[in-house]
Amino acid sequence: MITLYGAMASRAHRVVWMLNELGVSFEHEPTSFQDGSTRRPEFLAVNPNGRVPVLVDGDFPLFESLAINLYLAKKHGGPLAPADLREDALATQWSFWVVTEVEKPLLFTSANRKLFAEAARNEEEAQMALAKLDRPFKVLDAHLADRPHLLGERFTVADLNVATVMDLAPQSGVSLTAWPRVDEWLQRCLSRPAAADWKSVSFSIPRPPTPLGVLRMFL
Ligand SMILES: N[C@@H](CCC(=O)N[C@@H](CS)C(=O)NCC(=O)O)C(=O)O
């Protein structure tokens, strides 16, 4: 039995998309990360980081959303899974790439365009974070010039992992028209039926009251 902890309005949606793609049934514990639930001893016993998502497959707990997806793809096989060692390495590469190069500045942009309450948004901060995204977005756009998906012809866990981070862009008023291949690829990924659950979810995050608090949130 697989149990996934984490509300849809959290990074748990990344794993829900993967489980839906694979057609794997699971129990969903929609643990909120905003009401103190992730600080409770019972939750910390499952994930000592106090964060969602965490997946428990039988007696095997695993945290980190994109690592969970790589595990699920490899466990269940099929077209989403890496077909060989090189594809495995590339799926890992793109997953690390998106969390290290894209996730934080994109989240910071989104916070200042949509996720913070309107009065707490700061367009200058959004522009600053957006400027950091130009380099990785250009890399992705160039990579997609001669292939429809990250590993070539088929949609794989690499596309899913990168798209689950990039999906903050259209949700938060970040236009991708300057990177047209990224824009098209993302729309293709997000129009997959297995991604549908996520698209209707909306959420907000409170802006920390001090500049230091903001730094702490995004560093
Ligand atoms: N790198 C982790 C990040 C997990 C994470 O930050 N989750 C947020 C919700 S989306 C959380 O649980 N925050 C609660 C907290 O930081 O206390 C992953 O991708 O799984």
XYZ file of C-alpha atoms and ligand atoms in Angstrom:
239
model
C 0.000 0.000 0.000
C 1.217 3.459 -0.930
C 0.376 6.478 1.235
C 1.086 10.007 0.055
C 1.159 12.800 2.624
C 0.611 16.357 1.462
C -2.287 18.575 0.422
C -2.841 19.154 -3.296
C -1.908 22.805 -2.718
C 1.675 21.777 -1.996
C 4.489 20.028 -3.825
C 2.520 16.808 -3.217
C 0.647 17.632 -6.453
C 3.833 16.622 -8.295
C 3.534 13.100 -6.937
C -0.227 12.935 -7.491
C 0.409 13.685 -11.162
C 2.960 10.869 -11.337
C 0.729 8.357 -9.530
C -2.123 9.281 -11.901
C 0.138 8.802 -14.926
C 1.105 5.358 -13.665
C -2.461 4.437 -12.696
C -1.205 3.401 -9.258
C -3.757 3.505 -6.459
C -2.771 5.204 -3.245
C -4.095 6.523 0.012
C -3.957 10.290 0.212
C -3.355 12.043 3.550
C -3.800 15.696 2.543
C -1.525 17.031 5.304
C -1.426 20.832 5.240
C 1.898 22.589 5.538
C 0.239 25.776 6.764
C -1.618 24.670 9.901
C 1.165 23.099 11.964
C 0.381 19.510 10.918
C 3.886 18.953 9.568
C 5.337 19.841 12.992
C 3.412 17.158 14.869
C 5.468 14.286 16.312
C 3.462 11.686 14.328
C 4.318 13.485 11.076
C 7.951 14.108 12.036
C 8.284 10.372 12.643
C 7.455 9.865 8.939
C 9.460 12.828 7.613
C 11.878 14.405 10.095
C 12.195 17.414 7.731
C 8.646 18.384 8.647
C 7.742 18.946 5.013
C 5.375 17.499 2.455
C 5.282 15.513 0.325
C 6.415 12.256 1.784
C 5.467 8.911 0.305
C 5.354 5.673 2.252
C 5.484 2.566 0.093
C 4.820 -0.310 2.485
C 7.562 0.095 5.063
C 9.638 2.437 2.866
C 9.292 6.190 3.521
C 10.718 8.588 0.949
C 10.858 12.394 0.937
C 11.728 14.911 -1.824
C 9.004 15.216 -4.447
C 11.170 14.710 -7.521
C 13.115 11.809 -5.975
C 9.769 10.176 -5.168
C 8.748 10.524 -8.829
C 12.017 9.024 -10.073
C 11.506 6.111 -7.672
C 7.911 5.553 -8.788
C 8.834 5.694 -12.478
C 11.610 3.161 -12.052
C 9.557 0.918 -9.792
C 6.574 0.749 -12.130
C 8.430 0.899 -15.450
C 6.698 1.604 -18.746
C 7.294 4.548 -21.083
C 7.676 7.109 -18.286
C 10.660 5.293 -16.812
C 14.246 5.713 -18.032
C 14.956 2.987 -20.585
C 18.688 2.708 -19.849
C 21.496 4.144 -17.740
C 21.882 7.248 -19.909
C 18.200 8.088 -19.763
C 18.323 7.501 -16.026
C 21.251 9.930 -15.738
C 19.465 12.508 -17.891
C 16.228 12.229 -15.894
C 18.304 12.823 -12.737
C 20.146 15.693 -14.419
C 16.950 17.509 -15.429
C 15.354 16.919 -12.030
C 18.352 18.365 -10.169
C 18.565 21.160 -12.725
C 15.005 22.303 -12.240
C 15.212 22.377 -8.445
C 18.593 24.101 -8.334
C 18.329 26.488 -11.303
C 14.626 27.228 -11.596
C 12.497 26.442 -8.552
C 13.471 29.202 -6.082
C 13.500 32.183 -8.501
C 10.283 30.980 -10.120
C 8.589 30.585 -6.757
C 9.809 34.030 -5.737
C 8.460 35.513 -8.974
C 5.150 33.724 -8.464
C 4.934 34.885 -4.869
C 5.271 38.473 -6.012
C 2.820 38.070 -8.888
C 0.138 35.909 -7.302
C 0.833 33.858 -4.184
C 1.293 36.762 -1.764
C -1.737 38.908 -0.988
C -1.994 41.729 -3.518
C -0.778 44.434 -1.122
C 2.298 42.368 -0.203
C 3.526 41.858 -3.788
C 6.588 43.643 -5.080
C 7.048 43.794 -8.857
C 10.705 44.802 -8.513
C 11.403 41.559 -6.663
C 9.467 39.653 -9.322
C 11.580 41.219 -12.086
C 14.811 40.487 -10.233
C 13.920 36.813 -9.816
C 12.667 36.606 -13.399
C 16.030 37.884 -14.649
C 17.684 34.874 -12.990
C 15.437 32.564 -14.982
C 16.561 33.805 -18.375
C 19.636 31.555 -18.490
C 17.967 28.239 -17.540
C 14.904 29.003 -19.684
C 17.173 29.649 -22.695
C 18.901 26.320 -22.056
C 15.577 24.490 -21.966
C 14.294 26.301 -25.048
C 17.418 25.361 -27.021
C 17.226 21.748 -25.821
C 13.657 21.478 -27.101
C 14.615 22.815 -30.547
C 15.101 19.371 -32.030
C 13.106 17.077 -29.763
C 9.529 17.216 -28.467
C 10.441 15.971 -24.992
C 13.435 16.202 -22.694
C 14.708 12.696 -23.421
C 13.598 12.638 -27.055
C 10.365 11.399 -28.566
C 8.342 10.309 -25.561
C 7.004 11.954 -22.385
C 8.974 10.657 -19.394
C 9.534 11.311 -15.714
C 12.073 13.957 -16.766
C 9.325 15.998 -18.472
C 6.954 15.443 -15.581
C 9.477 16.543 -12.940
C 10.520 19.655 -14.843
C 6.934 20.548 -15.791
C 5.722 20.235 -12.184
C 8.110 23.025 -11.238
C 7.597 25.090 -14.388
C 3.806 24.966 -13.915
C 4.151 27.860 -11.468
C 4.768 30.098 -14.478
C 1.354 29.991 -16.185
C -0.371 29.814 -12.802
C 1.286 33.018 -11.667
C 1.234 35.329 -14.627
C 4.787 34.587 -15.753
C 4.697 34.695 -19.532
C 6.883 32.181 -21.360
C 6.425 33.696 -24.817
C 10.102 34.709 -24.894
C 10.907 30.980 -24.805
C 8.326 29.656 -27.262
C 9.462 26.035 -27.278
C 9.316 25.917 -23.489
C 5.861 27.467 -23.644
C 4.581 24.880 -26.143
C 6.226 21.946 -24.367
C 4.798 23.020 -21.001
C 1.302 23.381 -22.407
C 1.614 19.902 -23.937
C 2.737 18.440 -20.607
C 0.060 20.200 -18.579
C -2.702 19.143 -20.958
C -2.107 15.485 -20.104
C -5.225 14.087 -18.394
C -3.153 12.919 -15.403
C -2.195 16.540 -14.661
C -5.809 17.724 -14.517
C -6.270 17.491 -10.723
C -3.686 20.177 -10.141
C -4.872 22.801 -12.539
C -7.949 23.721 -10.517
C -6.022 24.126 -7.244
C -5.315 27.639 -6.108
C -3.422 28.669 -3.003
C -1.666 31.570 -1.378
C 1.266 32.030 0.954
C 1.649 34.748 3.575
C 4.496 37.185 3.008
C 6.887 37.041 5.988
C 6.678 40.352 7.855
C 10.393 41.265 7.624
C 12.890 41.352 4.716
C 14.961 38.807 6.625
C 11.924 36.542 6.828
C 11.483 36.807 3.059
C 15.146 35.909 2.574
C 14.763 32.940 4.898
C 11.741 31.717 2.938
C 13.455 31.787 -0.433
C 17.068 30.963 0.381
N 12.449 19.940 -1.707
C 11.233 19.508 -1.071
C 10.492 20.727 -0.588
C 9.309 20.360 0.259
C 8.621 21.602 0.815
O 9.223 22.658 1.012
N 7.317 21.466 1.062
C 6.566 22.558 1.631
C 5.147 22.536 1.049
S 5.115 22.719 -0.687
C 6.441 22.336 3.124
O 6.156 21.257 3.564
N 6.659 23.395 3.905
C 6.482 23.327 5.322
C 7.663 23.877 6.052
O 8.646 24.229 5.412
O 7.591 23.927 7.257
C 10.397 18.675 -2.054
O 10.438 18.985 -3.258
O 9.724 17.730 -1.647
